[in-house]
Amino acid sequence: MDIKEVYKLMGVFEASNISELALELEGMKIALKKAAGEKEAGQKTAFAAVKVDEAQENATGTQSMKSVEQTENDGEILIKAPLVGTFYRAASPEETPFVVVGQQIKKGDVVGIIEAMKLMNEITAPEDGTVVAIEVKDGDMAAYDQVLIRLAAAGQK
């Protein structure tokens, strides 16, 4: 089981009515637990405990994470969520967003942040391009592989 499968499992767990899950596969142990009473209070899911013995190389610290797909239609580039978490358009509420619609960006520019398990994960542009659409609102939960931002490849609009 690789880290992408772990994040996908977390997304399925979050969407389910299960409050606790313990799993052991291929020498890896994972324990997920939702905060008590969160469904009744209407709060977003929080992972109260997560233990991963292996495959943590992409799950620790602030890091640059990429998930991208080039679509068939006119070279549009989709920047997708590489993990489940809360999407933020800026480093803090007082700061300006990393990107806005119509802005030209360069490969490696930070386009957003996903907070997962109290860790801030920078989402960077995989290529040069122009922001066509921002599909997730600031502070909303992003699902694994969900389209966050649409780019027009450099030289196209």
Coordinates of N, CA and C in Angstrom, one line a residue:
M1 N 0.9 -1.2 0.0 CA 0.0 0.0 0.0 C 0.9 1.2 0.0
D2 N 0.7 2.1 -1.0 CA 1.5 3.3 -1.0 C 0.8 4.5 -0.4
I3 N 1.4 5.6 -0.3 CA 0.9 6.8 0.4 C -0.4 7.3 -0.3
K4 N -0.5 7.2 -1.6 CA -1.7 7.6 -2.4 C -2.9 6.7 -2.0
E5 N -2.7 5.4 -1.8 CA -3.7 4.5 -1.4 C -4.2 4.9 0.1
V6 N -3.2 5.3 0.9 CA -3.5 5.6 2.3 C -4.4 6.9 2.3
Y7 N -4.1 7.9 1.5 CA -4.9 9.1 1.4 C -6.3 8.8 0.8
K8 N -6.3 7.9 -0.1 CA -7.6 7.5 -0.7 C -8.5 6.8 0.4
L9 N -7.9 5.9 1.1 CA -8.5 5.2 2.3 C -9.1 6.3 3.3
M10 N -8.3 7.3 3.5 CA -8.7 8.3 4.5 C -9.9 9.1 3.9
G11 N -10.0 9.3 2.6 CA -11.1 10.0 2.0 C -12.4 9.1 2.1
V12 N -12.3 7.8 1.9 CA -13.4 6.9 2.0 C -13.9 6.8 3.4
F13 N -12.9 6.8 4.4 CA -13.2 6.7 5.8 C -14.0 8.0 6.2
E14 N -13.5 9.1 5.8 CA -14.1 10.4 6.1 C -15.6 10.5 5.6
A15 N -15.8 10.0 4.4 CA -17.2 10.0 3.9 C -18.1 9.0 4.5
S16 N -17.6 8.0 5.2 CA -18.4 6.9 5.7 C -19.0 7.3 7.1
N17 N -19.9 6.4 7.5 CA -20.5 6.5 8.9 C -19.7 5.8 9.9
I18 N -18.5 5.2 9.5 CA -17.7 4.5 10.5 C -16.9 5.5 11.3
S19 N -16.9 5.3 12.6 CA -16.2 6.2 13.5 C -14.8 5.8 13.8
E20 N -14.4 4.6 13.6 CA -13.1 4.1 14.0 C -12.7 3.0 13.0
L21 N -11.4 3.0 12.6 CA -10.9 1.9 11.7 C -9.5 1.6 12.1
A22 N -9.2 0.3 12.2 CA -7.8 -0.2 12.4 C -7.6 -1.2 11.3
L23 N -6.4 -1.1 10.6 CA -6.1 -1.9 9.5 C -4.6 -2.2 9.5
E24 N -4.3 -3.5 9.2 CA -2.9 -3.9 9.1 C -2.8 -4.7 7.8
L25 N -1.9 -4.1 6.9 CA -1.7 -4.7 5.6 C -0.2 -4.6 5.3
E26 N 0.4 -5.7 4.8 CA 1.7 -5.6 4.2 C 2.7 -5.0 5.2
G27 N 2.6 -5.2 6.5 CA 3.6 -4.7 7.4 C 3.3 -3.2 7.8
M28 N 2.1 -2.7 7.4 CA 1.8 -1.3 7.7 C 0.5 -1.4 8.6
K29 N 0.5 -0.5 9.6 CA -0.6 -0.4 10.5 C -1.2 1.0 10.4
I30 N -2.5 1.1 10.3 CA -3.2 2.4 10.2 C -4.4 2.3 11.1
A31 N -4.5 3.4 12.0 CA -5.6 3.5 12.8 C -6.2 4.9 12.6
L32 N -7.5 5.0 12.3 CA -8.2 6.2 12.0 C -9.3 6.3 13.0
K33 N -9.6 7.5 13.5 CA -10.6 7.7 14.5 C -11.2 9.1 14.3
K34 N -12.5 9.2 14.2 CA -13.2 10.5 14.1 C -13.4 11.1 15.5
A35 N -13.4 12.4 15.6 CA -13.7 13.0 16.9 C -15.1 12.7 17.3
A36 N -15.3 12.5 18.6 CA -16.7 12.1 19.1 C -17.7 13.3 18.9
G37 N -18.9 12.9 18.4 CA -20.0 13.8 18.3 C -19.9 14.8 17.1
E38 N -18.9 14.6 16.2 CA -18.7 15.5 15.1 C -19.9 15.5 14.1
K39 N -20.5 14.4 13.9 CA -21.6 14.3 12.9 C -22.8 15.1 13.4
E40 N -23.1 15.0 14.7 CA -24.2 15.7 15.3 C -24.0 17.2 15.3
A41 N -22.7 17.6 15.5 CA -22.4 19.0 15.6 C -22.3 19.7 14.2
G42 N -22.2 18.8 13.2 CA -22.1 19.4 11.8 C -20.7 19.9 11.5
Q43 N -19.7 19.4 12.3 CA -18.3 19.9 12.0 C -17.7 19.0 10.9
K44 N -16.6 19.5 10.4 CA -15.9 18.7 9.4 C -15.2 17.6 10.1
T45 N -14.9 16.6 9.4 CA -14.2 15.4 10.0 C -12.8 15.8 10.4
A46 N -12.4 15.3 11.5 CA -11.0 15.5 12.0 C -10.4 14.1 12.2
F47 N -9.2 13.9 11.8 CA -8.6 12.6 12.1 C -7.9 12.7 13.5
A48 N -8.5 12.1 14.5 CA -8.0 12.2 15.8 C -6.7 11.4 16.1
A49 N -6.6 10.3 15.3 CA -5.4 9.5 15.5 C -5.1 8.8 14.2
V50 N -3.8 8.9 13.7 CA -3.4 8.2 12.5 C -2.0 7.7 12.8
K51 N -1.8 6.4 12.7 CA -0.5 5.9 12.9 C -0.1 5.1 11.6
V52 N 1.0 5.5 11.0 CA 1.4 4.8 9.8 C 2.9 4.4 10.1
D53 N 3.1 3.1 10.0 CA 4.5 2.6 10.3 C 5.4 2.8 9.1
E54 N 4.9 2.7 7.9 CA 5.6 2.8 6.6 C 5.0 3.9 5.7
A55 N 5.6 4.1 4.6 CA 5.1 5.0 3.6 C 4.8 6.4 4.1
Q56 N 5.7 7.0 5.0 CA 5.5 8.3 5.5 C 6.3 9.4 4.8
E57 N 7.1 9.0 3.8 CA 8.0 9.9 3.1 C 7.2 11.1 2.6
N58 N 6.0 11.0 2.1 CA 5.2 12.1 1.6 C 4.2 12.7 2.6
A59 N 4.2 12.2 3.8 CA 3.2 12.6 4.7 C 3.7 13.4 5.9
T60 N 5.0 13.9 5.8 CA 5.5 14.6 7.0 C 6.0 16.0 6.5
G61 N 5.8 17.0 7.4 CA 6.4 18.3 7.2 C 5.7 19.1 6.0
T62 N 6.1 20.3 5.9 CA 5.7 21.1 4.8 C 6.4 20.7 3.6
Q63 N 5.7 20.4 2.5 CA 6.4 19.9 1.3 C 5.6 20.4 0.1
S64 N 6.3 20.2 -1.1 CA 5.6 20.5 -2.3 C 5.0 19.2 -2.8
M65 N 3.7 19.3 -3.1 CA 3.0 18.1 -3.6 C 2.4 18.4 -4.9
K66 N 2.5 17.4 -5.8 CA 1.9 17.6 -7.2 C 1.0 16.5 -7.5
S67 N -0.1 16.9 -8.2 CA -1.0 16.0 -8.8 C -1.6 16.7 -10.0
V68 N -1.3 16.2 -11.1 CA -1.7 17.0 -12.3 C -2.2 16.1 -13.4
E69 N -3.1 16.6 -14.3 CA -3.5 15.8 -15.4 C -3.7 16.8 -16.6
Q70 N -3.2 16.4 -17.7 CA -3.4 17.2 -19.0 C -4.6 16.6 -19.6
T71 N -5.6 17.5 -19.9 CA -6.8 17.0 -20.5 C -6.7 17.1 -22.1
E72 N -7.6 16.4 -22.7 CA -7.7 16.3 -24.1 C -8.1 17.7 -24.8
N73 N -8.9 18.5 -24.1 CA -9.5 19.7 -24.7 C -8.5 20.9 -24.6
D74 N -7.9 21.2 -25.7 CA -7.2 22.4 -25.9 C -6.0 22.6 -24.9
G75 N -5.4 21.5 -24.4 CA -4.2 21.6 -23.6 C -4.5 22.1 -22.2
E76 N -5.7 22.0 -21.7 CA -6.0 22.4 -20.4 C -5.3 21.5 -19.4
I77 N -4.8 22.1 -18.3 CA -4.1 21.4 -17.3 C -4.9 21.4 -16.0
L78 N -5.2 20.2 -15.4 CA -5.9 20.2 -14.2 C -4.9 19.9 -13.0
I79 N -5.0 20.8 -12.0 CA -4.2 20.6 -10.8 C -5.1 19.9 -9.8
K80 N -4.8 18.7 -9.4 CA -5.7 18.0 -8.5 C -5.1 17.8 -7.1
A81 N -6.0 17.6 -6.2 CA -5.6 17.4 -4.8 C -4.8 16.1 -4.7
P82 N -3.6 16.1 -4.2 CA -2.8 14.9 -4.0 C -3.1 14.2 -2.7
L83 N -4.0 14.8 -1.9 CA -4.4 14.2 -0.6 C -5.7 14.9 -0.1
V84 N -6.3 14.3 0.9 CA -7.5 14.8 1.5 C -7.1 15.8 2.5
G85 N -7.8 17.0 2.5 CA -7.6 18.0 3.5 C -8.3 19.3 3.2
T86 N -8.0 20.3 4.0 CA -8.6 21.6 3.8 C -7.8 22.4 2.9
F87 N -8.5 23.0 1.8 CA -7.8 23.8 0.8 C -7.8 25.2 1.2
Y88 N -6.6 25.9 1.1 CA -6.5 27.3 1.4 C -5.9 28.0 0.2
R89 N -6.4 29.1 -0.2 CA -5.9 29.9 -1.3 C -4.8 30.8 -0.9
A90 N -4.6 31.1 0.4 CA -3.6 32.0 0.8 C -2.9 31.4 2.1
A91 N -1.7 31.9 2.4 CA -1.0 31.4 3.6 C -1.7 31.7 4.9
S92 N -2.5 32.8 4.9 CA -3.3 33.2 6.1 C -4.5 34.0 5.6
P93 N -5.5 34.1 6.4 CA -6.7 34.9 6.0 C -6.4 36.4 5.6
E94 N -5.4 36.9 6.2 CA -5.0 38.3 6.0 C -4.2 38.6 4.7
E95 N -3.7 37.5 4.1 CA -2.8 37.6 3.0 C -3.6 37.5 1.7
T96 N -3.0 38.0 0.6 CA -3.7 37.8 -0.7 C -3.5 36.4 -1.2
P97 N -4.5 35.9 -2.0 CA -4.4 34.5 -2.5 C -3.1 34.3 -3.3
F98 N -2.7 33.1 -3.4 CA -1.5 32.7 -4.2 C -1.8 33.0 -5.6
V99 N -3.0 32.6 -6.1 CA -3.3 32.8 -7.5 C -4.7 33.3 -7.7
V100 N -5.0 34.0 -8.8 CA -6.4 34.4 -9.1 C -6.6 34.1 -10.5
V101 N -7.9 34.0 -10.9 CA -8.3 33.7 -12.3 C -7.7 34.8 -13.2
G102 N -7.1 34.3 -14.3 CA -6.5 35.2 -15.3 C -5.0 35.4 -15.1
Q103 N -4.5 35.0 -13.9 CA -3.1 35.2 -13.6 C -2.2 34.2 -14.3
Q104 N -1.1 34.7 -14.8 CA -0.1 33.8 -15.5 C 0.9 33.3 -14.4
I105 N 1.1 32.0 -14.4 CA 2.0 31.5 -13.4 C 3.1 30.6 -14.0
K106 N 4.1 30.4 -13.3 CA 5.3 29.7 -13.7 C 5.3 28.3 -13.1
K107 N 6.0 27.4 -13.7 CA 6.2 26.0 -13.1 C 6.8 26.2 -11.7
G108 N 6.3 25.5 -10.7 CA 6.8 25.6 -9.4 C 6.2 26.6 -8.5
D109 N 5.4 27.6 -9.1 CA 4.7 28.6 -8.2 C 3.7 27.9 -7.3
V110 N 3.6 28.3 -6.1 CA 2.6 27.8 -5.1 C 1.3 28.3 -5.6
V111 N 0.3 27.4 -5.7 CA -1.1 27.8 -6.1 C -2.1 27.7 -5.0
G112 N -1.7 27.0 -3.9 CA -2.6 26.7 -2.8 C -1.9 25.9 -1.8
I113 N -2.6 25.7 -0.7 CA -2.1 24.8 0.4 C -3.3 23.9 0.8
I114 N -2.9 22.6 1.1 CA -3.9 21.7 1.7 C -3.3 21.3 3.1
E115 N -4.2 21.6 4.1 CA -3.9 21.2 5.4 C -4.5 19.8 5.7
A116 N -3.6 18.9 6.1 CA -4.0 17.5 6.4 C -3.2 17.1 7.7
M117 N -4.0 16.7 8.6 CA -3.4 16.2 9.9 C -2.4 17.2 10.5
K118 N -2.8 18.5 10.5 CA -2.1 19.6 11.1 C -0.8 19.9 10.3
L119 N -0.7 19.4 9.1 CA 0.5 19.7 8.3 C 0.1 20.5 7.1
M120 N 0.8 21.5 6.7 CA 0.6 22.3 5.6 C 1.3 21.8 4.4
N121 N 0.6 21.5 3.3 CA 1.2 20.9 2.1 C 1.0 21.9 0.9
E122 N 2.1 22.4 0.4 CA 2.0 23.4 -0.7 C 1.7 22.6 -2.0
I123 N 0.8 23.2 -2.7 CA 0.4 22.7 -4.0 C 1.1 23.6 -5.1
T124 N 1.9 23.1 -6.0 CA 2.6 23.9 -6.9 C 2.2 23.6 -8.3
A125 N 2.4 24.6 -9.2 CA 2.1 24.5 -10.6 C 3.0 23.6 -11.3
P126 N 2.5 22.6 -12.0 CA 3.3 21.6 -12.7 C 4.0 22.2 -14.0
E127 N 3.4 23.3 -14.5 CA 3.8 23.9 -15.8 C 3.5 25.4 -15.8
D128 N 4.1 26.1 -16.7 CA 3.7 27.5 -16.9 C 2.3 27.5 -17.5
G129 N 1.5 28.5 -17.2 CA 0.1 28.6 -17.7 C -0.6 29.8 -17.1
T130 N -1.9 29.8 -17.5 CA -2.8 30.9 -17.0 C -3.9 30.2 -16.3
V131 N -4.2 30.8 -15.1 CA -5.3 30.2 -14.3 C -6.6 30.5 -15.0
V132 N -7.4 29.4 -15.3 CA -8.7 29.6 -16.0 C -9.8 29.5 -14.9
A133 N -9.7 28.7 -13.9 CA -10.7 28.5 -12.9 C -10.1 28.0 -11.6
I134 N -10.7 28.4 -10.5 CA -10.3 27.8 -9.2 C -11.6 27.1 -8.7
E135 N -11.5 25.8 -8.7 CA -12.7 24.9 -8.5 C -13.1 24.7 -7.0
V136 N -12.2 25.0 -6.1 CA -12.5 24.8 -4.6 C -12.4 26.1 -3.9
K137 N -13.4 26.4 -3.1 CA -13.5 27.6 -2.3 C -12.5 27.5 -1.1
D138 N -12.0 28.7 -0.7 CA -11.0 28.8 0.4 C -11.7 28.2 1.6
G139 N -11.0 27.3 2.3 CA -11.4 26.7 3.5 C -12.3 25.5 3.4
D140 N -12.6 25.1 2.1 CA -13.4 23.9 1.9 C -12.5 22.6 1.9
M141 N -13.2 21.5 2.2 CA -12.5 20.2 2.2 C -12.3 19.8 0.8
A142 N -11.1 19.3 0.5 CA -10.7 18.8 -0.8 C -10.6 17.3 -0.7
A143 N -11.2 16.6 -1.7 CA -11.1 15.2 -1.7 C -9.9 14.8 -2.5
Y144 N -9.4 13.6 -2.3 CA -8.2 13.1 -3.0 C -8.6 13.1 -4.5
D145 N -7.7 13.6 -5.3 CA -7.8 13.6 -6.8 C -8.9 14.6 -7.3
Q146 N -9.4 15.4 -6.4 CA -10.4 16.4 -6.8 C -9.7 17.6 -7.6
V147 N -10.3 18.1 -8.6 CA -9.7 19.2 -9.4 C -9.8 20.4 -8.5
L148 N -8.6 21.1 -8.3 CA -8.5 22.3 -7.5 C -8.5 23.5 -8.4
I149 N -7.6 23.4 -9.5 CA -7.4 24.6 -10.3 C -7.2 24.1 -11.8
R150 N -7.8 24.9 -12.7 CA -7.7 24.6 -14.1 C -6.7 25.7 -14.7
L151 N -5.8 25.2 -15.5 CA -4.8 26.1 -16.2 C -4.9 25.9 -17.7
A152 N -4.7 27.0 -18.4 CA -4.5 26.9 -19.8 C -3.0 26.9 -20.0
A153 N -2.6 25.9 -20.8 CA -1.1 25.8 -21.0 C -0.5 27.1 -21.6
A154 N 0.7 27.3 -21.3 CA 1.4 28.6 -21.7 C 1.2 28.7 -23.3
G155 N 0.8 29.9 -23.7 CA 0.6 30.1 -25.1 C -0.8 29.8 -25.6
Q156 N -1.7 29.4 -24.7 CA -3.1 29.1 -25.0 C -4.0 29.9 -24.1
K157 N -5.2 30.2 -24.5 CA -6.1 30.9 -23.6 C -7.5 30.3 -23.7

